[in-house]
mmCIF file of C-alpha atoms in Angstrom:
data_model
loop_
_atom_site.group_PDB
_atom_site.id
_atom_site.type_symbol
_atom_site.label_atom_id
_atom_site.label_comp_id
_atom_site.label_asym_id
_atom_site.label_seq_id
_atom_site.Cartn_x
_atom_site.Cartn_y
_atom_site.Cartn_z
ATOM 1 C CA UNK A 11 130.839 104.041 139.343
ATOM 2 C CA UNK A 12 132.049 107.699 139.723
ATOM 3 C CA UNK A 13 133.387 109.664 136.514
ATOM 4 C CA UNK A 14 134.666 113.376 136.028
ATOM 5 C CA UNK A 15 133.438 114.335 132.753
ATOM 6 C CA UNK A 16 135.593 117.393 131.539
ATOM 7 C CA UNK A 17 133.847 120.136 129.504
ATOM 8 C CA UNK A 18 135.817 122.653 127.104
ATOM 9 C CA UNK A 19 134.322 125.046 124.685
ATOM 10 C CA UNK A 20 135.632 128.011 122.727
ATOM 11 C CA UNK A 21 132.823 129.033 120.210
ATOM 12 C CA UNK A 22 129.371 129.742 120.746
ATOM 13 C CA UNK A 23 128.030 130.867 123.994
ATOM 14 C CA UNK A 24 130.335 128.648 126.113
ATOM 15 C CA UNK A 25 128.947 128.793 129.202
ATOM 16 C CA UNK A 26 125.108 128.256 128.151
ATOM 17 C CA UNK A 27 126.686 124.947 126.533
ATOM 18 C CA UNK A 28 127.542 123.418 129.530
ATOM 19 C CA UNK A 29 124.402 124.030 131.067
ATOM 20 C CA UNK A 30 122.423 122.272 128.436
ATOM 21 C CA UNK A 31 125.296 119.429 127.946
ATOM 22 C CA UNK A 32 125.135 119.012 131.972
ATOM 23 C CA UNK A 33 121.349 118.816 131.886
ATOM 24 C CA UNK A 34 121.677 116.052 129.024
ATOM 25 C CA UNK A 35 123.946 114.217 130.800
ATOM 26 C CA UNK A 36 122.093 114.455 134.161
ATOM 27 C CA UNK A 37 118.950 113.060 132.214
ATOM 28 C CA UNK A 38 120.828 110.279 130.782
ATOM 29 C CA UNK A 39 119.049 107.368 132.438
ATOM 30 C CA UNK A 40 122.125 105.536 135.038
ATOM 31 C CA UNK A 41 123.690 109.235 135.599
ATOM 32 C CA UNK A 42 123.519 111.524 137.606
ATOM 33 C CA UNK A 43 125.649 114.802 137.962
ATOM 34 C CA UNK A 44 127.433 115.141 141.180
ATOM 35 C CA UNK A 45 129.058 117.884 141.301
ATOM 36 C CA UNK A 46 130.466 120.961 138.886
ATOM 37 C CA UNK A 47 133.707 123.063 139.142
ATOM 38 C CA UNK A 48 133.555 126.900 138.547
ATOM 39 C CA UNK A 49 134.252 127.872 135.057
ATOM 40 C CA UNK A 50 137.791 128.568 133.606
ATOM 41 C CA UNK A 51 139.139 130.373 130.862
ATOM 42 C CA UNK A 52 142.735 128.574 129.244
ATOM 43 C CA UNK A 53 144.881 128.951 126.058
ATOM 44 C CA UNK A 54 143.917 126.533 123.510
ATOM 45 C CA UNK A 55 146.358 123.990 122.122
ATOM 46 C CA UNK A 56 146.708 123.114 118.065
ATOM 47 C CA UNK A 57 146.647 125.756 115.546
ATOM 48 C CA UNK A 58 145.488 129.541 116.530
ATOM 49 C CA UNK A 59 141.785 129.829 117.501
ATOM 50 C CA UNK A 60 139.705 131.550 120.632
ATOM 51 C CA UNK A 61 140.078 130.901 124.564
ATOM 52 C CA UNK A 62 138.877 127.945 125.821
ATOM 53 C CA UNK A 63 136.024 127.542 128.959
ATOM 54 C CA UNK A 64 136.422 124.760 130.887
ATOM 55 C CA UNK A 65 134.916 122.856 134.050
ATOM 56 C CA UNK A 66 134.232 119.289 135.060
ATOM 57 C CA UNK A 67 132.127 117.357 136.447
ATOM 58 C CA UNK A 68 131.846 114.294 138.698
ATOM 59 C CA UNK A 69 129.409 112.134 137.646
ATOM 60 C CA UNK A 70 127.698 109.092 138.934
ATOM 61 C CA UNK A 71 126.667 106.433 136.393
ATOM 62 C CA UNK A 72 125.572 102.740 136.127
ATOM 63 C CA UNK A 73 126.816 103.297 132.616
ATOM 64 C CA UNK A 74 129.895 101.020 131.387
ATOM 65 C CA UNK A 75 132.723 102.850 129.907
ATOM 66 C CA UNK A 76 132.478 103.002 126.676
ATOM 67 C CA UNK A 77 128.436 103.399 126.765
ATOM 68 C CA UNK A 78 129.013 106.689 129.359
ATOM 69 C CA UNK A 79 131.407 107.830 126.168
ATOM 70 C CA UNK A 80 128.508 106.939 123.778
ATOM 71 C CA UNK A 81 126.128 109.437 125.941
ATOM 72 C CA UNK A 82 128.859 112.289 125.749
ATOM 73 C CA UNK A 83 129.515 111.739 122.224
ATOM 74 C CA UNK A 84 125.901 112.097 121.495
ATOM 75 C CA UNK A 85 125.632 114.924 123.534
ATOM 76 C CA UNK A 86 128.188 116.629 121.727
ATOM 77 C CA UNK A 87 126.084 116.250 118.489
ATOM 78 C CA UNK A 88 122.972 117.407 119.835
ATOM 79 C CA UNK A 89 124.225 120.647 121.103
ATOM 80 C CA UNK A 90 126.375 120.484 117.520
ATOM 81 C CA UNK A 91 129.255 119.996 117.700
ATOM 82 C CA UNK A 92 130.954 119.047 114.215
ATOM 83 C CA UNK A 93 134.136 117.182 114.581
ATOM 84 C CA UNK A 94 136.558 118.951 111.706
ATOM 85 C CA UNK A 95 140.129 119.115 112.593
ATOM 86 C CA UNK A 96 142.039 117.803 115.621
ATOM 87 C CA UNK A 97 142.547 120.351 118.595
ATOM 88 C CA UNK A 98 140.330 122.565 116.119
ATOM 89 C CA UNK A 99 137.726 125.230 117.438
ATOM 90 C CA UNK A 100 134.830 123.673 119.195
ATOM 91 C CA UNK A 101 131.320 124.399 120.089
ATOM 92 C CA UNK A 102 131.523 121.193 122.815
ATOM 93 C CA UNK A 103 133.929 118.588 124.047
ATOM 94 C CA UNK A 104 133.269 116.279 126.520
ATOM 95 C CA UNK A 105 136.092 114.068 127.758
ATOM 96 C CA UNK A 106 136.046 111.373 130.472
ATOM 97 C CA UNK A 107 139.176 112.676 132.628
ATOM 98 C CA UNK A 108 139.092 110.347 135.247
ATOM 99 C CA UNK A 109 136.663 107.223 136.978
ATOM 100 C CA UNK A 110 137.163 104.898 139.905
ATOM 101 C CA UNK A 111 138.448 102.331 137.714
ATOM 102 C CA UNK A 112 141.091 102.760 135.732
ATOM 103 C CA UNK A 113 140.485 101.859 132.002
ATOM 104 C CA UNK A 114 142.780 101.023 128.605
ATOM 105 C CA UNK A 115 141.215 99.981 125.592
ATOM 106 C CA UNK A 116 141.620 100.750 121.845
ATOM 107 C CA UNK A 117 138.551 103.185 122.229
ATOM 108 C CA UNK A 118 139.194 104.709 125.726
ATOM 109 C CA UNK A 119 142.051 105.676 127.796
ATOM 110 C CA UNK A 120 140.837 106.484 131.564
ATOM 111 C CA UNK A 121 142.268 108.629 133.415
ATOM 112 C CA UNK A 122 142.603 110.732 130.113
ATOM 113 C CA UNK A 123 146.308 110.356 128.397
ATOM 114 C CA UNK A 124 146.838 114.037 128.236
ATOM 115 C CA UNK A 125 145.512 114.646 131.942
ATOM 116 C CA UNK A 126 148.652 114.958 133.507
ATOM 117 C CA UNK A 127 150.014 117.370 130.997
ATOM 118 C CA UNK A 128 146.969 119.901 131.221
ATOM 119 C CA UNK A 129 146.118 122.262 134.139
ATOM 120 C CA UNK A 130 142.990 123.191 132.322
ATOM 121 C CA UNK A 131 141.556 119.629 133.183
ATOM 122 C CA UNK A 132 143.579 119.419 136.352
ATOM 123 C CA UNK A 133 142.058 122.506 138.210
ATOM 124 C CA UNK A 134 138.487 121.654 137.729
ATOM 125 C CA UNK A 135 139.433 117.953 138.277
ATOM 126 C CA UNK A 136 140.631 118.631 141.878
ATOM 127 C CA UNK A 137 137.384 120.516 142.083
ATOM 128 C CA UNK A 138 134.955 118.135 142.000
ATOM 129 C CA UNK A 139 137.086 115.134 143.358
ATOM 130 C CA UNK A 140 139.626 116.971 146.147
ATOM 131 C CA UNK A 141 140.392 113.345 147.580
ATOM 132 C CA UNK A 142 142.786 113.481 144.253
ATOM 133 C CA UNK A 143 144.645 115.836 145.487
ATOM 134 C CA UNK A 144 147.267 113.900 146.881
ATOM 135 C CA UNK A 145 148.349 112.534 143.433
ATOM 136 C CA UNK A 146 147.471 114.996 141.485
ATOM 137 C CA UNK A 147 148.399 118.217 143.074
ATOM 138 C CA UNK A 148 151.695 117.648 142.554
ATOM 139 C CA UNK A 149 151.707 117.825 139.303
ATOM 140 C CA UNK A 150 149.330 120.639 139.135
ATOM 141 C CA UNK A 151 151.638 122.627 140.947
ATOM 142 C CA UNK A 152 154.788 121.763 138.479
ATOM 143 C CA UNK A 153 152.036 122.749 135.750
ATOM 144 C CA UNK A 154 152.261 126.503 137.258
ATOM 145 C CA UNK A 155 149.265 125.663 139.810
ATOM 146 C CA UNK A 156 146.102 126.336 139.508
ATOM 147 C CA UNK A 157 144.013 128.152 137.309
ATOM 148 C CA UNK A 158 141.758 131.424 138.626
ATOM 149 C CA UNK A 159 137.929 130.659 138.190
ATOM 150 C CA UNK A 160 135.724 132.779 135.579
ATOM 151 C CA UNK A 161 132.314 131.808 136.672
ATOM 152 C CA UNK A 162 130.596 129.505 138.866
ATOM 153 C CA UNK A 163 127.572 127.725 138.054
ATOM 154 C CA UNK A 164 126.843 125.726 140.836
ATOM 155 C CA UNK A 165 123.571 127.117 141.610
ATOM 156 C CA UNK A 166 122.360 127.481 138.196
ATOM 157 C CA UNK A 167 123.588 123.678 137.772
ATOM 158 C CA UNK A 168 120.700 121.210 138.707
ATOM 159 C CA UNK A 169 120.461 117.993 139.180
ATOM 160 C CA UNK A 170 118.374 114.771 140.450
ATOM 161 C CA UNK A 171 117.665 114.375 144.212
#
């Protein structure tokens, strides 16, 4: 099944995170990374704290669900990410924003609740999956349209034949 994994990151060195949390995921065995969006630079929401870097990519995994949200959370920890307050500063964040199959469980809400609300996850959504665009542009274009890109790591991005 296809997945777009959405990265954000506001402390550390942002961009060097997603490398090594793109690499993980593309060496989780069922996964392999698609396709990544150029890098962009939002607001954060919650309480005040730095700019946020954020991309996506579309993934494809033999992974279930909730075991491809296992892998991301682990991830997260390995490249340390310490969970501390809600919409708090983060090293790392990983999100499942959307998959082929739409999902609702206790545990996992795909495509992500807060997608539509977010042109931060929208932009680099459309990215990697343009065949979206038809529902989702819309509403990326009420959001105040599209955000400009900071960086683009699609060459420096590998991943499996």
């Amino acid at each position: 099944m296809e997945y777009v994994i959405g990265l954000g990151a506001n402390l550390g060195e942002r961009e060097a995170a997603f490398r090594d949390a793109l690499a993980l995921l593309d060496a989780v065995p069922g996964c392999r990374v698609l396709r990544v969006s150029p890098f962009y630079e939002s607001e954060p929401l919650g309480p005040p704290q730095p700019r946020y870097l954020n991309a996506a990519a579309r993934v494809e995994s033999a992974l279930a669900p909730d075991a491809l949200l296992d892998a991301l959370l682990a991830i997260e920890v390995k490249l340390g990410r310490v969970r501390t307050e809600r919409w708090g500063p983060r090293t790392l964040d990983l999100d499942i924003l959307w998959a082929a199959e739409p999902l609702h469980s206790e545990r996992l809400t795909i495509p992500h609740p807060g997608l539509c609300e977010r042109a931060f996850a929208l932009t680099p959504l459309l990215d990697v999956a343009p065949e979206l665009s038809r529902h989702y542009g819309p509403i990326l274009a009420a959001l105040g349209g599209a955000l400009p890109a900071v960086a683009n790591v699609r060459s420096s991005t590998k991943t499996k034949p």
